[in-house]
XYZ file of C-alpha atoms in Angstrom:
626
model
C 74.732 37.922 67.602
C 76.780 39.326 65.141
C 75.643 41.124 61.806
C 77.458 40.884 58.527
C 77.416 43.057 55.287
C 77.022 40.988 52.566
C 76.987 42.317 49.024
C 72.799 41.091 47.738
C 71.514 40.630 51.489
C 70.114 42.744 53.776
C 71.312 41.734 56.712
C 73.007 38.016 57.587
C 73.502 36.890 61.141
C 75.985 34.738 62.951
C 75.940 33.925 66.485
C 77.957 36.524 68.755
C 81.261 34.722 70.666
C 80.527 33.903 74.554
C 80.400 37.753 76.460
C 80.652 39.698 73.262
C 77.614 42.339 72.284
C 75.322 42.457 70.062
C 76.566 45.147 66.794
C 74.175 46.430 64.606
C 75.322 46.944 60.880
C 73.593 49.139 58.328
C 74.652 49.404 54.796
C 76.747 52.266 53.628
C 79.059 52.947 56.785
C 82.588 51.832 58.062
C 82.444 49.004 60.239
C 85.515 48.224 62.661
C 86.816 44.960 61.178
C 86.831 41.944 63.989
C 88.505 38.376 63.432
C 85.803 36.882 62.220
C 85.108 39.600 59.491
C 89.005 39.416 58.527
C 88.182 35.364 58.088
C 85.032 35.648 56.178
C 86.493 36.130 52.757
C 88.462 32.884 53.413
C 85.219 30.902 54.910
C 82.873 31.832 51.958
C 83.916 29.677 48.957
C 84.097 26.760 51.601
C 80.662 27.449 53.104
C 78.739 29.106 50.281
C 76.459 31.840 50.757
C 73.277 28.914 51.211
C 75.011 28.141 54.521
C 74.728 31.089 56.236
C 71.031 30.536 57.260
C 72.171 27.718 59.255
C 71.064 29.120 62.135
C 68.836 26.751 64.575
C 66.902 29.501 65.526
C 65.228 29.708 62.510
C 63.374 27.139 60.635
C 60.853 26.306 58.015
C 59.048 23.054 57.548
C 57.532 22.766 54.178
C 57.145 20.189 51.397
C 59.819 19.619 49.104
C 58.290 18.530 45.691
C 55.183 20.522 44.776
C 52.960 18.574 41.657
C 50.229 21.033 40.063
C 48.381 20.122 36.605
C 48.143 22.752 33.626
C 45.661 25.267 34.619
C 45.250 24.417 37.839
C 45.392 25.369 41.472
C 47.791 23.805 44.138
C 48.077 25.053 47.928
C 51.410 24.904 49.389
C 51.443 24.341 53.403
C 54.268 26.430 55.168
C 55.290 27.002 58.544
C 58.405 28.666 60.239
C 59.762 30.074 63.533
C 62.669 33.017 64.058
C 64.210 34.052 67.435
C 62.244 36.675 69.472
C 64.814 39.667 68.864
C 64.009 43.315 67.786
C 60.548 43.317 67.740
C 57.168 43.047 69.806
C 53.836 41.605 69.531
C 52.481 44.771 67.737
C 55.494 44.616 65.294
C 54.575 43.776 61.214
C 55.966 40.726 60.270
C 56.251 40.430 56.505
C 56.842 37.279 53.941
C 58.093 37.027 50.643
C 58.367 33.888 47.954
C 61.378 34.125 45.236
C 61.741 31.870 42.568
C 65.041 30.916 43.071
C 68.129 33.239 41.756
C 66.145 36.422 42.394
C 68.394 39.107 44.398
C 65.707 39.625 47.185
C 66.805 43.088 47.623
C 66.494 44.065 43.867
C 64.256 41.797 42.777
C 60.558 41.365 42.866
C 58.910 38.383 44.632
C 56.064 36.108 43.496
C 53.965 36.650 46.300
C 54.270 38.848 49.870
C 51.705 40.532 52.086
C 54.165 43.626 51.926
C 52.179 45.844 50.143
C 55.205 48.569 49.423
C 57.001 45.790 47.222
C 55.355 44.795 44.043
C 55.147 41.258 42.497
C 56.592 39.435 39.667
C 54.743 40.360 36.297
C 53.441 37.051 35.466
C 52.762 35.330 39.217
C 50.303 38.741 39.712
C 47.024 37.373 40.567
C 48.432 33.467 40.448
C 50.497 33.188 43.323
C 49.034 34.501 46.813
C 50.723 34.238 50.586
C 47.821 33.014 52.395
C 49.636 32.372 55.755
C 50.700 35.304 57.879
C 54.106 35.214 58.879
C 53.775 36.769 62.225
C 51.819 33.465 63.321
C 54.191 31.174 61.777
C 52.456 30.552 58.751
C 54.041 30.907 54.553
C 51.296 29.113 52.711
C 51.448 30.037 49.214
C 48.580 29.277 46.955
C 48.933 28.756 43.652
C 46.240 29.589 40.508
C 46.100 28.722 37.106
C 49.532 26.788 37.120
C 51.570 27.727 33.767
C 54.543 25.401 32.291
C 56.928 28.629 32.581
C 56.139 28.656 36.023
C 58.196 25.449 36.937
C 60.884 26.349 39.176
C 62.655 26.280 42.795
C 60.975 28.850 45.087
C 62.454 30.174 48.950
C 60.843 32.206 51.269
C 62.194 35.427 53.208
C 60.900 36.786 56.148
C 61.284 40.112 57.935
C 60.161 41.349 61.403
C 61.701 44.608 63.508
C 64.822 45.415 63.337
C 67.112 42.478 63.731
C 64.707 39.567 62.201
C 66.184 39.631 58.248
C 66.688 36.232 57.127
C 66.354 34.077 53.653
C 65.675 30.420 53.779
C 67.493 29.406 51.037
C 67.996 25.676 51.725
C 64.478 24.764 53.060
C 62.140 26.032 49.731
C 60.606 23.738 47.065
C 60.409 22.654 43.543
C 57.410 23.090 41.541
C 56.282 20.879 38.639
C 53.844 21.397 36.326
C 52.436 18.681 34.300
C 49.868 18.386 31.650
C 46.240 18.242 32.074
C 44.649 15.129 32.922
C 42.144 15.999 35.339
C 38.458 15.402 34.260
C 35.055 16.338 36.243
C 33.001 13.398 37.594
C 29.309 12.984 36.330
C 27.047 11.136 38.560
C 23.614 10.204 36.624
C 21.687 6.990 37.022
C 22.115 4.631 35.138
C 18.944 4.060 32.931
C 16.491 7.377 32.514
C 12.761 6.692 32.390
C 11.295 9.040 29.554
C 9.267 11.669 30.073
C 10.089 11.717 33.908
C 12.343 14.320 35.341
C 16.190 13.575 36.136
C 19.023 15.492 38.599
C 22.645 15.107 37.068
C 26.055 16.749 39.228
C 29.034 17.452 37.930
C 32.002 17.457 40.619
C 35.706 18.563 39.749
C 37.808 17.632 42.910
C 40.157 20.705 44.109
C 43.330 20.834 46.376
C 41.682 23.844 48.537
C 38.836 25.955 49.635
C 41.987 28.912 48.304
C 41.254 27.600 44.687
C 38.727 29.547 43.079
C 35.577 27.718 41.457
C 36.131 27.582 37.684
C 32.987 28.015 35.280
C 30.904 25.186 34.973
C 28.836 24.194 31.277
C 26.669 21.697 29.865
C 26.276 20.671 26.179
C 23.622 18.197 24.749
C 21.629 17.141 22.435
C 18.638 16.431 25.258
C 19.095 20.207 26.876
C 16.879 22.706 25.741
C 19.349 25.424 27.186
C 22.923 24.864 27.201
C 25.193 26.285 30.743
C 24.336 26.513 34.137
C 25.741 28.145 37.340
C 27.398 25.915 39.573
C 26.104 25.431 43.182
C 29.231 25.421 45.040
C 32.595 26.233 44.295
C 33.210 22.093 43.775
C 29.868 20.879 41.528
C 27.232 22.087 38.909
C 24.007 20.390 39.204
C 21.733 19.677 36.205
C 17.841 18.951 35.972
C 16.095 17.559 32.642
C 13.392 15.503 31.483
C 14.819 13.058 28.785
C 12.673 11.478 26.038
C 13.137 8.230 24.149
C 15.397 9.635 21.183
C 17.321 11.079 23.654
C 18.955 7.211 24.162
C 22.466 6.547 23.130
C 22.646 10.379 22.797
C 25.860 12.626 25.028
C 25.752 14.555 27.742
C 28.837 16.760 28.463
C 29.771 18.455 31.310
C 32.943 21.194 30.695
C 35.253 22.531 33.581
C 36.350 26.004 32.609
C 39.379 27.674 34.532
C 40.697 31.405 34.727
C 43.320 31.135 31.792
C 41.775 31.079 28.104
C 42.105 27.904 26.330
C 42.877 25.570 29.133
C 39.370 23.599 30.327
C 38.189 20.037 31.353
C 35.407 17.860 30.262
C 33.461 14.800 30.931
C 31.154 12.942 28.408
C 28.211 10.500 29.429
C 26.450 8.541 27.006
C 22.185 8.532 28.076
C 20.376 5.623 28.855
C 17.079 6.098 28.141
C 14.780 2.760 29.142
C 12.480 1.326 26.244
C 11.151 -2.014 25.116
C 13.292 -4.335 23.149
C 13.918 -3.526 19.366
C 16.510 -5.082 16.653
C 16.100 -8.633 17.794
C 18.214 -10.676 15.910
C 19.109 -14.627 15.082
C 22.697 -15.496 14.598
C 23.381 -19.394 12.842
C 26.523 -21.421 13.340
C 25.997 -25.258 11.387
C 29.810 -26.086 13.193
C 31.620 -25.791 16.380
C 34.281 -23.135 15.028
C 33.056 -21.010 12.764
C 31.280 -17.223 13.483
C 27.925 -17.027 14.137
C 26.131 -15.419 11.121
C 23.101 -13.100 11.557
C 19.863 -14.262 10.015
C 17.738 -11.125 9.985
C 14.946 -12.155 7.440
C 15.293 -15.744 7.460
C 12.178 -18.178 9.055
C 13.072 -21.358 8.140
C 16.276 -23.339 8.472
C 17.014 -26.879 6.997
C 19.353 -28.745 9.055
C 20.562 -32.754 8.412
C 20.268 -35.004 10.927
C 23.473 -35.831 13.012
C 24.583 -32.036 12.460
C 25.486 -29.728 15.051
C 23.364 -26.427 15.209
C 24.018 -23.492 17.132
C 21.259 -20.785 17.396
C 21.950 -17.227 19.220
C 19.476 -14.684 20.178
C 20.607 -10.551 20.613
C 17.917 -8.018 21.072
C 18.459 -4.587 21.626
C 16.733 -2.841 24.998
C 17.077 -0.902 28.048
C 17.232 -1.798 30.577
C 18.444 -5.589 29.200
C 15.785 -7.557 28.139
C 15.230 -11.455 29.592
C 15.889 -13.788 26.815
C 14.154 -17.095 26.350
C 14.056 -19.931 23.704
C 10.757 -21.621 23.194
C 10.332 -25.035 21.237
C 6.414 -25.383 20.564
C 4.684 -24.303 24.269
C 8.195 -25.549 25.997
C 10.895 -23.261 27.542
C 14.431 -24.735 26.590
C 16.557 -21.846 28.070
C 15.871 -18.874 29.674
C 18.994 -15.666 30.204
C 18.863 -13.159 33.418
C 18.954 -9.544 33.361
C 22.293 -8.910 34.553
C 24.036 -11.650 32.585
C 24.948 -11.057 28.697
C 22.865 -9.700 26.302
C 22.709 -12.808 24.091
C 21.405 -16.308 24.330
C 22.636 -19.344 22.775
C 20.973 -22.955 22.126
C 22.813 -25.388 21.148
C 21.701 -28.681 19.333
C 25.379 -31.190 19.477
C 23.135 -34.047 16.953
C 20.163 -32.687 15.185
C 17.283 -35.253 15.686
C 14.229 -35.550 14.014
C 12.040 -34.797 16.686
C 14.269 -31.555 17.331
C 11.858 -30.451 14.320
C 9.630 -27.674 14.906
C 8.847 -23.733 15.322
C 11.700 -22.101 17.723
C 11.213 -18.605 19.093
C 13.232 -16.513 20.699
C 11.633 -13.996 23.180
C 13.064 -10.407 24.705
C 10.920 -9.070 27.115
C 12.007 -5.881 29.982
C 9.040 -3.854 32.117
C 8.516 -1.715 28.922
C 7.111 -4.424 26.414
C 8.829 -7.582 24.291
C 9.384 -8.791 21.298
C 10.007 -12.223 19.698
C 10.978 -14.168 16.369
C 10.168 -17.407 15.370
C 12.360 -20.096 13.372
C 11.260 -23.110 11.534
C 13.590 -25.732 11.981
C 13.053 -28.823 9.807
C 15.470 -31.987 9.824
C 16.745 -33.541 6.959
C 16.739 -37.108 6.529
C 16.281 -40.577 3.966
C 14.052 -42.851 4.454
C 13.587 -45.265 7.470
C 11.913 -48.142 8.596
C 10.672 -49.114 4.954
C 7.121 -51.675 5.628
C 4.077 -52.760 3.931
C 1.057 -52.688 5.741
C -1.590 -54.968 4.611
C -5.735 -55.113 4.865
C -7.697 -58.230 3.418
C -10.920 -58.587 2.627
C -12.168 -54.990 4.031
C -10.459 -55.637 7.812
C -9.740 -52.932 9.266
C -7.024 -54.669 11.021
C -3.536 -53.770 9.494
C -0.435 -56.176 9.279
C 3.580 -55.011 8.962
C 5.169 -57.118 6.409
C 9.323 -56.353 5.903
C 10.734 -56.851 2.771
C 10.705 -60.197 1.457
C 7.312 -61.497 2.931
C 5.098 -64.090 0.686
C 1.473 -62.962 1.289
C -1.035 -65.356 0.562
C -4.705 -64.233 -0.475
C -8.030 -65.958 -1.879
C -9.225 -65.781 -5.575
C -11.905 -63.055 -5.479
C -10.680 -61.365 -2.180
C -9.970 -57.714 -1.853
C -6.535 -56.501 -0.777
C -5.238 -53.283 -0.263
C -1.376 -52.532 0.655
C 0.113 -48.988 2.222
C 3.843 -48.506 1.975
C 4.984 -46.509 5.080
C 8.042 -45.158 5.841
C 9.597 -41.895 7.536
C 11.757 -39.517 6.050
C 12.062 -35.554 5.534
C 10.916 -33.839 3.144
C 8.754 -36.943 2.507
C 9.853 -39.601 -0.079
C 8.280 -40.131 -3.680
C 6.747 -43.489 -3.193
C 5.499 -45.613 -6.026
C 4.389 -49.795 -6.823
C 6.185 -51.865 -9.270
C 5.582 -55.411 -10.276
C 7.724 -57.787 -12.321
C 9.456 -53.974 -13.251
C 6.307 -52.664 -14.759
C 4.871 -49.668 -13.047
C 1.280 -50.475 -11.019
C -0.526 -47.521 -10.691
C -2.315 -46.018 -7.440
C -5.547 -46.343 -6.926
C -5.131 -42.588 -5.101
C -2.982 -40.134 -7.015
C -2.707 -38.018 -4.119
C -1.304 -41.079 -2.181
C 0.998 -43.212 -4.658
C 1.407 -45.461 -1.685
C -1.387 -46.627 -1.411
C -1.934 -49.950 -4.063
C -5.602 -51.562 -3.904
C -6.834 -54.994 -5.483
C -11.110 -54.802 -5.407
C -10.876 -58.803 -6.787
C -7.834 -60.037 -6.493
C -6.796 -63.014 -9.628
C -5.033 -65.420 -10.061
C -2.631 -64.096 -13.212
C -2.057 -61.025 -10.428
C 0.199 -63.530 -8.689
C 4.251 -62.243 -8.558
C 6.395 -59.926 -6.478
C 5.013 -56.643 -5.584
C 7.937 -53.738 -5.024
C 7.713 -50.284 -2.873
C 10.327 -47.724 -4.056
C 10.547 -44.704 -1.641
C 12.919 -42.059 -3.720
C 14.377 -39.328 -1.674
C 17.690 -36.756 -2.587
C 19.689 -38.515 0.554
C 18.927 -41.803 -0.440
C 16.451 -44.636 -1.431
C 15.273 -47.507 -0.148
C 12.351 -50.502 -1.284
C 10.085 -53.152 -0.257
C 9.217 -56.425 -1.389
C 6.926 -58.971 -0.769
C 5.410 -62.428 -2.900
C 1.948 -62.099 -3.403
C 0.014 -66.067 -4.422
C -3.007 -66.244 -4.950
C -5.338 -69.277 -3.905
C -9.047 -70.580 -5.262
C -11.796 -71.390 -3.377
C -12.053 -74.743 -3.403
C -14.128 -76.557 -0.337
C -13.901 -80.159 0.060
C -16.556 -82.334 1.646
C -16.050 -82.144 5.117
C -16.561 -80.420 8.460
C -18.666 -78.067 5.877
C -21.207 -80.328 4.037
C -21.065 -82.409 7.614
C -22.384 -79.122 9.188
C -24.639 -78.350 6.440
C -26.404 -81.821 6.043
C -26.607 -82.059 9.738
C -29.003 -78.429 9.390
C -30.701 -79.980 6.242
C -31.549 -83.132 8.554
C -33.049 -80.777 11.365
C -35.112 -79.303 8.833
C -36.593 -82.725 7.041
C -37.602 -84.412 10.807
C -39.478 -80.927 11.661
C -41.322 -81.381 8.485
C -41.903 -84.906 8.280
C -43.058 -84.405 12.292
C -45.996 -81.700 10.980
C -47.284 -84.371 8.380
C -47.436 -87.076 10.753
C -49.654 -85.176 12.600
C -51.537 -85.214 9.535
C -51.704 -88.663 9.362
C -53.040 -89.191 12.902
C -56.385 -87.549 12.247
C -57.242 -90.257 9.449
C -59.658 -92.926 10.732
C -59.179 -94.483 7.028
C -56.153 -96.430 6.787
C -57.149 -96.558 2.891
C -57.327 -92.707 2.521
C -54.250 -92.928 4.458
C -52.679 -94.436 2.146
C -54.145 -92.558 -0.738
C -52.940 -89.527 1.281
C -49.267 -91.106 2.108
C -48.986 -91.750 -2.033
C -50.151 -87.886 -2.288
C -47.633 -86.626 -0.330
C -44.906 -88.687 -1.908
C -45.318 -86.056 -4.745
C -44.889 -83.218 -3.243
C -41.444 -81.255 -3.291
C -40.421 -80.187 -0.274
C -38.247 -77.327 0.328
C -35.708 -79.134 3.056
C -31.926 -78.946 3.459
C -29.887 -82.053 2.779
C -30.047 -84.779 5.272
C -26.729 -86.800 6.466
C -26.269 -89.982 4.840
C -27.077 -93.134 7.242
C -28.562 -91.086 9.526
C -31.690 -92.242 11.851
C -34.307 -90.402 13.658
C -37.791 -91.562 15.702
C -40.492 -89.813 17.196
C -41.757 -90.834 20.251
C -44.848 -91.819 20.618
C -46.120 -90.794 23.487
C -46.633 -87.523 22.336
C -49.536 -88.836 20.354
C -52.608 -89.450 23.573
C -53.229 -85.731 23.230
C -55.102 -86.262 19.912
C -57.459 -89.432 20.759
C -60.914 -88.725 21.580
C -61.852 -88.793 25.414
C -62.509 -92.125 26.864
C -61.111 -94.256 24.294
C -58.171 -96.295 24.820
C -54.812 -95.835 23.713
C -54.007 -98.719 20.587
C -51.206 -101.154 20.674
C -49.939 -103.070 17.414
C -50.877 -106.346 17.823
C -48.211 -108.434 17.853
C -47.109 -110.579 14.423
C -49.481 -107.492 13.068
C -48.094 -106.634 9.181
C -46.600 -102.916 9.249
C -47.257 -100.922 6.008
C -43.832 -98.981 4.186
C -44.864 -95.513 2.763
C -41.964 -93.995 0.798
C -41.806 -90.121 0.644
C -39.890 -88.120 -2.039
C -38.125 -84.924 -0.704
C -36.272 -82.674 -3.734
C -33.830 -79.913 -2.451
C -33.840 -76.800 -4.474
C -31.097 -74.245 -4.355
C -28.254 -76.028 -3.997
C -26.400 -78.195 -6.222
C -23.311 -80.555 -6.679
C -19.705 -79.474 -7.339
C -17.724 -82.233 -8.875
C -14.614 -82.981 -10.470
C -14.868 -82.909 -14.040
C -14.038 -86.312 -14.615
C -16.577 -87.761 -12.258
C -20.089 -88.050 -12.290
C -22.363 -86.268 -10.340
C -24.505 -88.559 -7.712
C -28.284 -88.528 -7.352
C -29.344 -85.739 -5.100
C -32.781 -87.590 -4.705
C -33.386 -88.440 -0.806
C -35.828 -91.168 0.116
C -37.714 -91.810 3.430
C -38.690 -95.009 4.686
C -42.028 -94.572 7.114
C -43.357 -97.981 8.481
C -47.257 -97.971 10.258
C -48.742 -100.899 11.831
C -51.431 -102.231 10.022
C -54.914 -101.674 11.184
C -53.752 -98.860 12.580
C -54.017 -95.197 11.507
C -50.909 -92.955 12.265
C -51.533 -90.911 15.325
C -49.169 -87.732 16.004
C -45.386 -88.860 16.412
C -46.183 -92.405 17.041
C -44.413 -94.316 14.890
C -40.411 -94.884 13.729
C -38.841 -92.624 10.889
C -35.791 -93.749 8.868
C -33.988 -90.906 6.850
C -31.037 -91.471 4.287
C -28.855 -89.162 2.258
C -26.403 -89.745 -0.005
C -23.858 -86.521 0.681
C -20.786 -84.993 -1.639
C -19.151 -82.051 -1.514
C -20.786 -79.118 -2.602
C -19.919 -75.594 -2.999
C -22.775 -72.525 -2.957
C -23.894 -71.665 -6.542
């Protein structure tokens, strides 16, 4: 090898020509020139003085581009290797970093482990050689990174006599940026009150060489503000939050050497409790904003609209939401979807009337609001429903119905129909205004005795904001006239019954008589008599048997025939009928109501119990009861 003086170097070396020896030069002296020295001053503006450390004995391996943030600390991994000349195992081996453009014989370094040369002013106590040269190792650390600081940096090393050599090409460029950084904060995620909780704080370093910076807390839940951090990496934190600590910060701040220059990270507490603020947002469309409806508990809607109800309550953790219509769930949210829940109603029906509440409950309690909803709507399905004669049986009439009820008979008529808020209903007839029988129901319309000059057209009106609607129907009214038929046949067929029954019980009368004189006298008697029997059919014929008679003869004696060509006797009897009486036309006279009885016994012979013919006749109008 050969050694050069170079003006601002210690020493540079070239490799020695094939079988030439090694010189030594030290600064100061006369040196006998050689080619290569004579050729130097023509090779240096060609090669530069950088290119004189191209030696491949020597080499250092470190990275290029070195990024640090404001204020902090970056470690810069080095290595390098030199030839094994001039010195031993036992020999110091010394490093040095220059910023580049530093004379490394006049000027001062940024960091070396030479403890005879002193340091650049404002790297002291930033800038550190951690790796030991004499092992192959230049790590630089560096502290508290400064904007002024940016710069290219090479390193120098130094061992024995021979080993003096700059690595000028092979350094690297520092850039300092600004300070983004932030510490991470790791706290769950809801906070029970009253019960203990750990937070950390962790700011993430480049190396153990980076010294810890000062960790702090600030909130409004600490009773003590700072703490001492538990490594050189995290802070840990311990505090029991309470419930008006929710929603409140917590800050954790990163503190380094330099004044002024610090990091920080903010988390917002999430203390649990039971949901609050619940809220009712209305939309009436399918595009506009939801409006909040924080006092409001009932809500009129039209039918056919479209309604759109949302429920928001405030709680932690999130709260289940549910709608409820009556007793029945419509829709029901989960915990870890949004915080809202919507109901929609597309067509607003009449039955979708009713009390809707919506309901937040979480493991801490619930709370719930309630909505009357009531539908809008005019009248429908406009009827009559009719009761005659105190039935309890109702009939629908529609509009337009004729209706057609006795003279004397009671009628009452309900008007019906549905609609919301209800419709004013009233009764008109012929235009004038009938009047209810039950102010609090003007529906209702009741006729105790219905006449005949109450005959005409009856109207419902059912009045309501949306629209109206009425009802008609004919009302006739019809006497009671009853003609002689199936009724006076029933009732003179009943009257007959009656007379034969009677007329049977005096027969029996006439059997005891052993006197066909007083018999007579008797018969004549009886003739006088009113009796109190029903009518008796006109033409009508009846004859007791007379068989039924041998119970009444004395024992032993023998039954008695009519002799034949014997002369019967006629007895009349007279029968008047009281409480009832003949219904005529006016221009007609009324017939006798006198009945007559034919009875026919054989002479010589008394009447015994039934035996013997009876002829009845009536003459028979139509009547009508008094």
């Amino acid at each position: 090898m050969v050694t050069v003086p170079l003006p601002g170097f210690l020493l540079e070396e070239f490799p020695s020509p094939p079988g030439r020896p090694r010189s030594r030069m030290v600064p100061g002296q006369a040196q006998p020139q050689s080619p290569e020295m004579l050729l130097l001053p023509l090779l240096l503006p060609v090669l530069g003085a950088g290119s004189l450390n191209k030696d491949p004995s020597y080499s250092l391996q470190v990275q290029r581009l070195v990024t640090v943030q404001e204020g902090l600390c970056v470690m810069v991994p080095c290595n390098l290797s030199y030839p094994w000349d001039g010195w031993k195992e036992s020999t110091a081996a010394y490093g040095y970093w220059f910023k580049e453009g530093t004379n490394t014989n006049t000027g001062a370094p940024v960091a070396t482990n030479n403890q005879s040369r002193e340091v650049e002013m404002s790297a002291r106590g930033r800038f550190q050689l951690t790796g030991d040269p004499g092992k192959g190792s230049c790590s630089l650390v560096i502290r508290d990174a400064q904007r002024e600081d940016e710069a290219r940096y090479f390193f120098r090393v130094e061992r024995g006599t021979y080993v003096r050599y700059n690595f000028r090409n092979n350094g690297f460029l520092l850039q300092v940026t600004a300070l983004t950084q932030k510490p991470d904060v790791y706290i769950p995620e809801t906070l029970e009150p009253g019960q203990p909780v750990t937070v950390i704080c962790v700011f993430d370093w480049a190396s153990e060489e980076c010294p810890a910076p000062s960790f702090s807390w600030t909130g409004t839940a600490l009773s003590s503000q700072g703490t001492k951090p538990t490594t050189s990496h995290f802070s840990v934190l311990s505090f029991t939050p309470s419930p008006q600590d929710h929603d409140t910060d917590l800050t954790c701040h990163v503190d380094f050497s330099r004044k002024g220059v610090s990091a920080q990270r903010t988390v917002r507490l999430r203390v649990a409790y039971a949901p609050r603020d619940l809220v009712i947002s209305i939309s009436r469309d399918n595009t506009s904003a939801l409006k909040p409806q924080e006092n409001l508990t009932h809500l009129e809607a039209w039918k056919g609209q479209f309604l759109r109800l949302l429920c928001a309550a405030d709680s932690q953790p999130p709260a289940t939401l549910s709608w409820v219509l009556q007793d029945r769930v419509l829709s029901l949210s989960h915990p870890w979807g949004p915080r809202t829940l919507g109901l929609e109603l597309p067509g607003v029906k009449a039955g979708d009337s009713g009390r809707y509440t919506c309901r937040a409950e979480n493991r801490l309690g619930s709370q719930q609001r309630a909505l009357d909803l009531s539908v809008q709507y005019p009248p429908e399905n406009l009827r009559v429903m009719v009761s005659q004669a105190n039935r309890t049986v109702l009939e629908n009439l529609g509009n337009g119905t004729s209706l057609p009820v006795l003279e004397g008979q009671s009628l009452r008529l309900v008007c019906v129909t549905h609609s919301s808020p209800p419709a004013r209903l009233s009764w008109t007839q012929g235009g004038q205004t009938v009047g209810s029988s039950q102010p609090s129901d003007p529906g209702v319309l009741e006729l105790p005795r219905v006449q005949v000059e109450q005959e005409g057209v009856f109207t419902c009106h059912a009045q309501h904001p949306l629209g109206s609607q009425h009802v008609s129907l004919s009302l006739s009214v019809h006497r009671k006239l009853q003609r002689g038929g199936g009724v006076g046949l029933g009732a003179a067929l009943g009257a007959g019954v009656t007379a034969l029954l009677a007329l049977c019980s005096c027969l029996v009368i006439f059997g005891v008589k052993t006197c066909r004189k007083e018999a007579r006298k008797r018969a004549a008697a009886e003739q006088d008599v009113p009796s109190t029997l029903g009518p008796i059919s006109q033409g009508q014929q009846h004859e007791c048997s007379a068989g039924s008679s041998q119970d009444h003869l004395p024992p032993g004696a023998a039954t008695p025939t009519p002799g034949q060509g014997e002369e019967q006797e006629v007895y009349y009897a007279s029968l008047s009928f009281q409480g009832m009486r003949l219904r005529e036309p006016e221009d007609q006279e009324a017939p006798s109501s006198t009945e007559y009885s034919e009875i026919k016994i054989p002479k010589g012979q008394p009447p015994r119990g039934l035996g013997f013919g009876l002829q009845l006749e009536k003459e028979t109008s139509g009547m009508v009861p008094k």
